[in-house]
CSV table of C-alpha atoms in Angstrom, one decimal:
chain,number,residue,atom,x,y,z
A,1,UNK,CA,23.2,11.9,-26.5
A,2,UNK,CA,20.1,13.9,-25.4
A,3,UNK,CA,20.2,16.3,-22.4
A,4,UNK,CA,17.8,16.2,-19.3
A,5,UNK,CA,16.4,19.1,-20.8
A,6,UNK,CA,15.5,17.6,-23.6
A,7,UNK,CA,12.5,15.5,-21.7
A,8,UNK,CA,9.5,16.7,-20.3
A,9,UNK,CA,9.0,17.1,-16.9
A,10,UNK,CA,7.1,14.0,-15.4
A,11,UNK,CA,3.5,14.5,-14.9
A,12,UNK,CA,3.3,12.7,-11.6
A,13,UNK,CA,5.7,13.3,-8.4
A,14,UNK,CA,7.9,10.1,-7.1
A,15,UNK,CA,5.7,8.6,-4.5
A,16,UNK,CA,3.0,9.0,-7.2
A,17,UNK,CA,5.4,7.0,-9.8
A,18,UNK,CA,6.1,4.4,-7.4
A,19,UNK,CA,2.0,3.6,-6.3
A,20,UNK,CA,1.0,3.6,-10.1
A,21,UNK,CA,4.1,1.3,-10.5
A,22,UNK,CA,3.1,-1.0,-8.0
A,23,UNK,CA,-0.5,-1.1,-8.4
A,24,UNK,CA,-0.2,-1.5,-12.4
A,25,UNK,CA,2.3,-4.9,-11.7
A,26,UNK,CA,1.1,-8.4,-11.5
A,27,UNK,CA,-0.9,-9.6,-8.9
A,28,UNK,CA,-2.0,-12.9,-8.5
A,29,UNK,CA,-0.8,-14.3,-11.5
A,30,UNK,CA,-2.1,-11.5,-14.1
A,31,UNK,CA,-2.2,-7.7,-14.6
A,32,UNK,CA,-4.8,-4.9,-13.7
A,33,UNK,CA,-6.7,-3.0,-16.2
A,34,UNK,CA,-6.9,0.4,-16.6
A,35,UNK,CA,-10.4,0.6,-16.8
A,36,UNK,CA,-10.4,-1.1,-13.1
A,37,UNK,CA,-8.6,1.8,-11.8
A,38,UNK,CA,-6.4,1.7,-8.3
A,39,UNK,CA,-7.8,-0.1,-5.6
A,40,UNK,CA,-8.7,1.7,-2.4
A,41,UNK,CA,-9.3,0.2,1.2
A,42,UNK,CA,-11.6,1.4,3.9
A,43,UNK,CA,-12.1,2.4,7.1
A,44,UNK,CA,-13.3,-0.3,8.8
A,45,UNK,CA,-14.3,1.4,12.3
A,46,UNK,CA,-14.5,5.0,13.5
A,47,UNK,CA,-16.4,7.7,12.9
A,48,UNK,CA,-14.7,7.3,9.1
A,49,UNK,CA,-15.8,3.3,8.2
A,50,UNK,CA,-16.7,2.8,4.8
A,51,UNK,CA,-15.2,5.7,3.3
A,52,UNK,CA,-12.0,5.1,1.3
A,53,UNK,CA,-8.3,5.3,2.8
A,54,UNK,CA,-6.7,7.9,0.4
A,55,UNK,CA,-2.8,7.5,0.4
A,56,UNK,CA,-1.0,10.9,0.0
A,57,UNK,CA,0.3,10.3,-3.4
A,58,UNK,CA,-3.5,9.5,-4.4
A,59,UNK,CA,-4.8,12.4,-2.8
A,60,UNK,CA,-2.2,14.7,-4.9
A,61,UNK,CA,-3.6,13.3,-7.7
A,62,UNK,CA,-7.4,14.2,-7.2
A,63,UNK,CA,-6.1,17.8,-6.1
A,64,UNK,CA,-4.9,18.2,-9.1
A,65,UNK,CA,-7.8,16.4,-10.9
A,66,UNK,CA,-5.7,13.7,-12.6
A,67,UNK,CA,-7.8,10.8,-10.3
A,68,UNK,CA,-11.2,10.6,-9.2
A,69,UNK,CA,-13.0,8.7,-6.2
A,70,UNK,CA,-15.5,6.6,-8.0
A,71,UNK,CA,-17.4,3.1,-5.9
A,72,UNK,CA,-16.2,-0.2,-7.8
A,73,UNK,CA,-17.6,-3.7,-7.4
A,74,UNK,CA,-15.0,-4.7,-4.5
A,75,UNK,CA,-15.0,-1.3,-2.9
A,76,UNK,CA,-14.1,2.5,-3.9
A,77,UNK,CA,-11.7,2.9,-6.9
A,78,UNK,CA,-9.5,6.1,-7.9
A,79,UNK,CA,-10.2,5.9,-11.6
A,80,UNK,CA,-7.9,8.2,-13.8
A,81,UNK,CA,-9.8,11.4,-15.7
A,82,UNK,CA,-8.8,12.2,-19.2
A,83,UNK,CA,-6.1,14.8,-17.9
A,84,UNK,CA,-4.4,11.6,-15.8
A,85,UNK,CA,-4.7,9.3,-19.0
A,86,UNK,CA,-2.7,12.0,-21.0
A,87,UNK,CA,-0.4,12.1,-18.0
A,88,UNK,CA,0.0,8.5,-18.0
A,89,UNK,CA,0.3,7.8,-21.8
A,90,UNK,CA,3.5,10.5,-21.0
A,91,UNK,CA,5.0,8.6,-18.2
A,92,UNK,CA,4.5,5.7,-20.2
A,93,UNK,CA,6.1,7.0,-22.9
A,94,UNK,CA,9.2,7.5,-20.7
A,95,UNK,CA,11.2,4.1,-21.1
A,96,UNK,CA,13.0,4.9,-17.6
A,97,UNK,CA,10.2,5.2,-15.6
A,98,UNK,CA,7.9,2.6,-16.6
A,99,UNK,CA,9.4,0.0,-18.0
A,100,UNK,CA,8.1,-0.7,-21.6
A,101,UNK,CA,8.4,-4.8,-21.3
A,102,UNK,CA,7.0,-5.4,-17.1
A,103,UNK,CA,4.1,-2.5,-18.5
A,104,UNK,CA,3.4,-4.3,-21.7
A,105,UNK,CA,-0.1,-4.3,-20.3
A,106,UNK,CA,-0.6,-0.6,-19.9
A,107,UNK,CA,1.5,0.8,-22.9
A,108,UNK,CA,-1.3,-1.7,-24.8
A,109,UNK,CA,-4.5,-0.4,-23.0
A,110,UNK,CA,-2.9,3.4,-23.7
A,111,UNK,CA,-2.9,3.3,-27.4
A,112,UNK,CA,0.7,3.4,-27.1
A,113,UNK,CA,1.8,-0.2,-28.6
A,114,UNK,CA,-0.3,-2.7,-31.4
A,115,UNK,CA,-1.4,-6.4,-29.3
A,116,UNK,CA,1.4,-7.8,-31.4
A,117,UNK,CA,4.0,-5.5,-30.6
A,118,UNK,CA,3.2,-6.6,-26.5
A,119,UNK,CA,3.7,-10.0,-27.3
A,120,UNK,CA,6.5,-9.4,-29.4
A,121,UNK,CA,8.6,-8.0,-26.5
């Protein structure tokens, strides 16, 4: 039986865990890609409209550079830098905190599992 020890520390904090979690799950009938990145609202009045809502748990991420603000085809995205892919691939990785069959999706688009070994499961 292996210790606590013997696993890394997560990459990302809870409320972190729980927005990618959520915002990686089925929408509508089908999964987000990666490459789409999280979706961001805006401002729609104030001195701010236009500019992208930032949730805590995605502003911890761009302080620590593993997110970045970039502008997507249906508004502003926060797209993950190389250092939040390695972080992700880890959480991933981690069969209690993302569950390797309702992330089939994402372990795929990571490099982590072969197109038949998604469908498989």
């Amino acid at each position: 039986m292996s210790s606590r020890a013997d696993h890394p520390p997560s990459p990302f904090t809870a409320p972190e865990r729980d927005l990618i979690r959520r915002e990686m799950g089925m929408h509508f009938g089908q999964y987000p890609s990666l490459a789409e990145g999280l979706f961001l609202r805006t401002w729609r009045g104030g001195p701010q409209k236009g500019e992208p809502k930032v949730p805590p748990a995605v502003q911890s991420m761009l302080e620590r550079g593993l997110v970045e603000l970039r502008p997507g085809r249906m508004g502003p995205r926060a797209m993950f830098t190389e250092a939040g892919l390695a972080a992700l691939r880890q959480l991933a990785l981690d069969r209690r905190a993302m569950d390797p069959v309702r992330f089939a999706h994402l372990r795929q688009e990571l490099g982590l599992d072969a197109p038949e070994e998604a469908a498989a499961q």
